[in-house]
Amino acid sequence: MAEQLKPDQSGFEEVVRGIPVVDARAVRKAYETGSARVEALRGVDFIVARGEMVAVIGPSGCGKTTLLNCLSGLDDIDAGDIHIDGVSLRQMSDNDRTDLRGRRIGFVFQAFNLLPILTAEENVELPLLIAGASGRRARRAARAALERVGLGDACRRKPVEMSGGEQQRVAIARAVVHAPSLLFADEPTGSLDSDTSTKIIELLESLNADGQTIVLVTHNAELSRRAGRIVRMADGRVTS
Amino acid sequence: MIPAIVLVVVVAAILVAGARKPALWRLAWRQASGRPSQALVLVGGLMVGSAALTASLVAVDSAQRLATRIELLRWGTTDVTVTSERPFPIDLADVVSADPEVRQNTESVVPQLQLGASLADISTQRTESVGTVIGYDAAHDAPLGDFTLIDGTRAGDVGPNDILMNERAATRLGAHAGDTVAIVVGATGESQSLTVRGVARMRGKAAWGFESVGFVRLALAQKLAKAPDAVNLLRVIAPKHPERAVATLNDAMAKSGLPLRAVDAKRQGLASARAQTKFLRYALIAISTFILLAAIALIVNLVVMLAEERARQLGMLRALGMRRSSLVVIGAMEGAVYSVTAGAAGAGAGLAIGALLARFLQNSFQRFFLPGGRPLPFLFRPSLHAALAGFTVGTLVALFAIALAWRRAGRLNVTAAIRGLAGAFPRRRPRPGLTTFARTIAVMAALGALVVPEPAVKEAAGVIALAVVMSMLKNRWSMRVRVSALSLGIVAWALAAAGNADIADPRSFMQFFVTLNVVEVFAFSVLVAANLGSLERGAALLGKRSAAARQTLRPVLAYLARRPLRTGLTVGIFGLVLSLVTAAATVLATDQPRYEDDASGYQIVATTIGSQQADLTASPDVEAVRMVRFRLYRGGVSLPGVRAAQISMMVYEATPAITSLPLAGRDPKIGSDREAWKRVLDGTRAVGSLVTAGQPLRFETSGTRVVNAGFLRAGRLLYGTIVGPDQFSAIPGEVGTTYLVRARAGASAALVARSLEKTWFADGLDASTTRALVDQGAEDLRAFFAIVQFMAHMALAIGIISLGIIALRAAFERRRMLGTLRALGYRRRTVLIALMIESMVVTTAGAVVGAGGGLLLNRFFFKGGFHGVDMGLLGGTLLLTYVAVLLVSAGPAIRAAHMSPADAIRTVD
């Protein structure tokens, strides 16, 4: 029943409240690199309940980032299925998956990936504008999101004028500005020094405390320790 | 009009999209305005296409206006003419003009007597052997107005022993008022010495066909022609309804028993002038097409480069929920900013360049029509239509090229793009069903197009057919082998098509020539792009001997080899530009003086009018003489695209004396020069310079039709048309003789020519050295070729700008890699040399593709008319190219070499 629901249908929030935010079953994903075939995910089962903060850890090349990319619909999967808020990604068209990302998913990357041509405020309001929000509403929400990450006074600055920690906070503000069901963070502290990393970890914790579901991939022991649940991966499989 | 509507619709659609999705517009605008210097260079590169097109259109409009003005100057108030080889009584002219119908439709009918004559100035000792004497009667001539003399005074009548020279005749003879001039009438051999009354400006009745004309009293002309009370020319003023005047004149002449026909001379002249500027129009548009195509390749290359550079940002936008189509819309919006700005700037620059081209053309027309005469007016016509056309077409081409190239961004692999991995822009996966369908359609279209007579369509059809065949071998041959085979197949097809080309229509000719060049450059560029790996392997082999060479060459060659699209496009840009330069150099070489070929062993050409012939062998310095009879034909001539143009031209009689002269540009249907001459002698063919080989020419006065077999290699010696004896007898006109003279070894040709003129001065013989004639011919064309050279160098600007941008971007996008190489021990000098070599490799590949391929193609296309290339233009352009490429790539290379390795490695986009 939930699989037939579309994110923009009325009453959607009420229906999905009792459903896991992420429900991935037997997910397989392989890459072709030249003549070699790399099995990045070998039948992964992965469930995230609403409000959870889950840290995915494991050695490099174990498939953490691939899992994140597949869960968020950035990458197609070869087998299995993934449901986000009860909706199957496999049955969605590319445009539907794109719209789902725009409305229900937020991203934070290790390299921040802010658009250098836009100011902090413009970067943050971008997801809302893409989703069709009015300029005024987007601006208001962006300012609120920046206030929340402690950068209320940095609205007009461009990424190049900011420190790494500030850029990552802008990236987090951008990821949550549209109140997504789910926030994915891929090594959010990977490019930061320890003090800045701590601030980012605290910020993610506070978001989670406010009810934000977070799935993060990290090598940072402190960050994984603070997550509510740790999922270990090795060789494309969830080991614990 | 249609392109303008399309542009308005497209820009309106983009504006609407921008209004509906301000986020897309904001991103597009920030990308465009974020780097002003990059945007400036981009706009500079894009505007060249618009500028070239606008300049061409403005120049052609100006040329057409000038040609029209010249034609109006030539005819003055005369609208309709009636000419006759045999004089007729002047009374009959009066009878015709008194006809009520004629009177109703004409303002005036003026009788004159026109005679072919030689003119010799006793004072300056200079002669004009093929001149014209017109006898006129001041009373009858009044409606045509007075002559305007060069001293500003006006003249109506002349004295009984006076002659009034027009500017052209006066220039040829060096004549001034008061000089004594001897005239010899060709038809009768009668001569008379006269005093030059003055020199009349070349306009109105004095301009008469822009020939060398002396005006004398009608009675004197009648006496010299031995035709008392007779005339042979009626000049009719009928500005309102010339066609009715022609009809009523013909009726009246038929009633009077006169076997004459009236000709709507001025209107036909104007139509002919328009038709003759067509070739110029198509030539300039063809050059502009090369430039536009080079601009398209530049645009695609830039967009591909920008998309790759922005892959991470684009991936992020997709991750944030932006659809694939929106990425393309952003690209189109950014493209609109660049292309509209470039279109407007290009159209403005095009108007200025058009003024320059119009000045070149004015010089060319001046030299051809009024050598030494008063300067023609500068008729620059900066029409709004031309500027709009240049802006619209340039903008649309740029915009569509950008939008199409951005479609690639729609295929972005989000995760690879965000992580900066290779494969961010995966190749489109073909859908089997669609591929079969596409192949079927392509094969059907190609087969259908192969039977279309238009050669450019046939060429394209062959290319499509070859591509389909190669796509069917997908599972048998590797990509590289298939692409290489396809490229070579396309080149072979283009060369075969060039070898069989036989096109008269200037439009089709230009279209086909451009198509062949583009197809060949495309094929060779693809061949180079597909085989770049061989260069890399070559560097590896070289590296076995020199570690330094391997260290320097391997990274840059690997970089080029792994970006076949971008490298191929850059090679293609240079290829296109240099194929245009090679085409210009080929045409320039065709008209370069080649004294030996162009003179066929003769040093002097002499001419007399009249049936009597001079025995030039009597001169001790003359070794041999070939005599060729000619007729000075005055009347209508029809050729493809031009109907009944009123001209005067020399028609030579083919005799065994000249049928051993070698031909150039022979009709491919005729196997040898010998066979061509045989056909000329039997009356089915002609040899001449007025039409291309294989095309017909019709002399309207006699109804004689001949088909051209080819050109005389020594075309400047016998300039006109050579026909068989039967045709020669049928075509009317005064008879004269041309003497091809071989001087004795050691004798100065110039002195011998002067001596011959002096000896036969009384016969009005004029002699020139063949060297002077050949030089004069080349000089006549110089102004036109100045335009071609100018446009070719304009195209070169695109190539250089493109390589400059690419060098800059290439150094920028590789800063991490270069930083790593520096960290690994590469010296600054090695990085600098490597980047410079990279530019040189691409430039050299473009030069080989453009110049080498162009030479090969031109050799096939121009066949017997191919005389190599003008090395001054081609060599100079290549040198200029290398110097410019070194200069534009030096900056980025130096910058890259001096980057701090640590900073470069740390760099984040």
Coordinates of N, CA, C and O in Angstrom, one line a residue, chain A residues 65-66 69 74-75 94-95 98-99 101-102 107 109 111-119 122 125-127 129-130 139 158 174, chain B residues 21-24 26-28 30-31 34 312-325 413-415 418-419 908-909:
Chain A
T65 N 30.0 4.6 1.0 CA 29.5 5.7 0.1 C 28.6 5.2 -0.9 O 27.6 5.9 -1.2
T66 N 28.9 4.0 -1.5 CA 28.0 3.5 -2.5 C 26.6 3.3 -1.9 O 25.6 3.5 -2.5
N69 N 24.9 6.5 -1.6 CA 24.4 7.0 -2.9 C 23.2 6.2 -3.4 O 22.3 6.8 -4.0
L74 N 20.8 8.6 -5.8 CA 21.8 9.2 -6.7 C 22.3 8.1 -7.6 O 22.7 8.4 -8.8
D75 N 22.4 6.9 -7.2 CA 22.9 5.8 -8.0 C 21.7 4.7 -8.1 O 21.0 4.5 -7.2
D94 N 13.5 8.7 -13.2 CA 14.6 9.5 -12.8 C 14.1 10.8 -12.3 O 14.6 11.4 -11.3
N95 N 13.1 11.4 -13.0 CA 12.5 12.7 -12.5 C 11.9 12.5 -11.1 O 12.0 13.4 -10.3
T98 N 14.5 12.4 -8.6 CA 15.1 13.7 -8.4 C 14.2 14.6 -7.5 O 14.7 15.3 -6.6
D99 N 12.9 14.5 -7.8 CA 11.9 15.3 -7.0 C 11.9 14.8 -5.5 O 11.9 15.6 -4.6
R101 N 14.4 13.5 -3.9 CA 15.6 14.1 -3.3 C 15.4 15.5 -2.9 O 15.8 16.0 -1.9
G102 N 14.8 16.3 -3.9 CA 14.6 17.7 -3.7 C 13.7 18.0 -2.5 O 13.8 19.0 -1.8
F107 N 21.7 16.5 1.8 CA 23.0 15.9 1.7 C 24.0 16.8 2.3 O 24.0 18.0 2.2
F109 N 28.3 16.7 2.2 CA 29.5 16.0 1.7 C 30.8 16.4 2.3 O 30.9 17.5 2.9
A111 N 33.5 17.3 0.9 CA 34.1 18.5 0.2 C 33.1 19.7 0.2 O 33.3 20.6 -0.6
F112 N 32.1 19.7 1.0 CA 31.1 20.7 1.1 C 30.2 20.9 -0.1 O 29.0 21.0 0.0
N113 N 30.9 21.0 -1.3 CA 30.2 21.2 -2.6 C 29.2 22.3 -2.6 O 28.1 22.2 -3.1
L114 N 29.7 23.4 -2.0 CA 28.9 24.7 -2.2 C 29.2 25.2 -3.6 O 30.3 25.0 -4.1
L115 N 28.2 26.0 -4.1 CA 28.4 26.6 -5.4 C 29.2 27.9 -5.2 O 28.7 28.8 -4.5
P116 N 30.4 28.0 -5.7 CA 31.2 29.1 -5.5 C 30.7 30.4 -6.0 O 31.1 31.5 -5.6
I117 N 29.7 30.3 -7.0 CA 29.2 31.5 -7.6 C 28.1 32.1 -6.8 O 27.6 33.2 -7.1
L118 N 27.6 31.4 -5.8 CA 26.5 31.9 -4.9 C 27.0 32.3 -3.5 O 28.0 31.7 -3.0
T119 N 26.3 33.2 -2.9 CA 26.6 33.5 -1.5 C 26.1 32.4 -0.6 O 25.3 31.5 -1.1
E122 N 22.3 32.3 -0.7 CA 21.8 31.8 -2.0 C 22.0 30.3 -2.1 O 21.2 29.5 -2.6
E125 N 19.3 28.6 0.1 CA 17.9 28.7 -0.4 C 17.7 27.8 -1.7 O 16.6 27.6 -2.2
L126 N 18.8 27.4 -2.3 CA 18.7 26.7 -3.6 C 17.8 25.5 -3.6 O 16.9 25.4 -4.5
P127 N 17.8 24.6 -2.6 CA 16.9 23.4 -2.7 C 15.4 23.8 -2.7 O 14.6 23.2 -3.4
L129 N 14.2 26.7 -3.9 CA 13.9 27.3 -5.2 C 13.8 26.3 -6.2 O 12.9 26.3 -7.1
I130 N 14.6 25.2 -6.2 CA 14.5 24.2 -7.2 C 13.2 23.5 -7.0 O 12.6 23.1 -8.0
R139 N 14.1 32.7 0.9 CA 15.0 33.5 1.6 C 14.8 33.5 3.1 O 15.8 33.4 3.9
K158 N 30.6 34.7 0.2 CA 30.7 33.6 -0.7 C 31.6 32.5 -0.1 O 32.4 32.8 0.8
R174 N 22.1 24.1 4.2 CA 21.5 23.8 2.9 C 20.8 22.4 2.9 O 19.7 22.2 2.3
Chain B
K21 N 11.4 30.1 -13.3 CA 12.4 29.5 -12.4 C 13.6 30.4 -12.2 O 14.6 30.3 -12.8
P22 N 13.4 31.4 -11.3 CA 14.4 32.4 -11.1 C 15.7 31.7 -10.6 O 16.8 32.3 -10.9
A23 N 15.7 30.6 -10.0 CA 16.9 30.0 -9.5 C 17.8 29.6 -10.6 O 19.0 29.7 -10.6
L24 N 17.1 29.1 -11.7 CA 17.9 28.7 -12.9 C 18.6 29.9 -13.5 O 19.8 29.9 -13.9
R26 N 19.3 32.7 -12.1 CA 20.4 33.2 -11.2 C 21.7 32.4 -11.4 O 22.7 33.0 -11.6
L27 N 21.5 31.1 -11.5 CA 22.7 30.3 -11.7 C 23.4 30.6 -13.0 O 24.6 30.7 -13.1
A28 N 22.5 30.7 -14.0 CA 23.1 30.9 -15.4 C 23.8 32.3 -15.4 O 24.9 32.4 -15.9
R30 N 25.0 34.0 -12.9 CA 26.2 34.1 -12.1 C 27.4 33.4 -12.8 O 28.5 33.8 -12.7
Q31 N 27.0 32.3 -13.5 CA 28.1 31.6 -14.2 C 28.7 32.5 -15.3 O 29.9 32.5 -15.5
G34 N 30.3 35.6 -13.6 CA 31.2 35.4 -12.5 C 32.7 35.6 -12.8 O 33.5 36.0 -12.0
R312 N 31.3 18.9 -10.9 CA 31.0 18.7 -9.4 C 29.8 19.6 -9.0 O 28.9 19.1 -8.3
Q313 N 29.8 20.8 -9.5 CA 28.6 21.7 -9.2 C 27.3 21.2 -9.8 O 26.3 21.2 -9.2
L314 N 27.5 20.7 -11.1 CA 26.3 20.1 -11.7 C 25.7 18.9 -11.0 O 24.5 18.7 -10.8
G315 N 26.7 18.1 -10.5 CA 26.3 16.9 -9.8 C 25.6 17.3 -8.5 O 24.6 16.7 -8.1
M316 N 26.1 18.3 -7.9 CA 25.5 18.8 -6.6 C 24.1 19.3 -6.9 O 23.2 19.0 -6.1
L317 N 23.9 20.0 -7.9 CA 22.6 20.5 -8.3 C 21.6 19.4 -8.5 O 20.5 19.4 -8.0
R318 N 22.1 18.3 -9.1 CA 21.2 17.1 -9.3 C 20.9 16.5 -8.0 O 19.8 16.1 -7.7
A319 N 21.9 16.5 -7.1 CA 21.7 15.9 -5.8 C 20.7 16.7 -5.0 O 19.9 16.1 -4.2
L320 N 20.7 18.0 -5.2 CA 19.7 18.8 -4.5 C 18.3 18.8 -5.1 O 17.4 19.5 -4.6
G321 N 18.1 18.0 -6.2 CA 16.8 17.9 -6.7 C 16.5 18.5 -8.0 O 15.4 18.7 -8.5
M322 N 17.6 18.9 -8.7 CA 17.4 19.6 -10.0 C 17.3 18.5 -11.1 O 18.2 17.6 -11.1
R323 N 16.3 18.6 -11.9 CA 16.2 17.6 -13.0 C 17.2 17.8 -14.1 O 17.8 18.9 -14.3
R324 N 17.4 16.7 -14.8 CA 18.4 16.8 -16.0 C 18.0 17.9 -16.9 O 18.9 18.6 -17.4
S325 N 16.7 18.1 -17.2 CA 16.3 19.1 -18.2 C 16.7 20.5 -17.7 O 17.0 21.4 -18.5
N413 N 26.5 11.7 -14.7 CA 26.4 10.6 -13.6 C 26.7 11.4 -12.3 O 27.8 11.8 -12.1
V414 N 25.7 11.5 -11.5 CA 25.8 12.4 -10.3 C 26.9 12.0 -9.4 O 27.7 12.9 -8.9
T415 N 27.0 10.7 -9.0 CA 28.0 10.4 -8.0 C 29.4 10.6 -8.5 O 30.3 11.0 -7.8
I418 N 30.1 14.4 -8.5 CA 30.3 14.9 -7.2 C 31.7 14.5 -6.6 O 32.4 15.3 -6.0
R419 N 32.1 13.3 -6.9 CA 33.4 12.9 -6.4 C 34.5 13.2 -7.3 O 35.7 12.8 -7.0
V908 N 40.5 23.4 -4.2 CA 39.2 22.9 -4.2 C 38.4 23.8 -5.1 O 38.6 25.0 -5.1
D909 N 37.5 23.2 -6.0 CA 36.7 24.0 -6.9 C 35.8 25.0 -6.2 O 35.2 24.6 -5.2

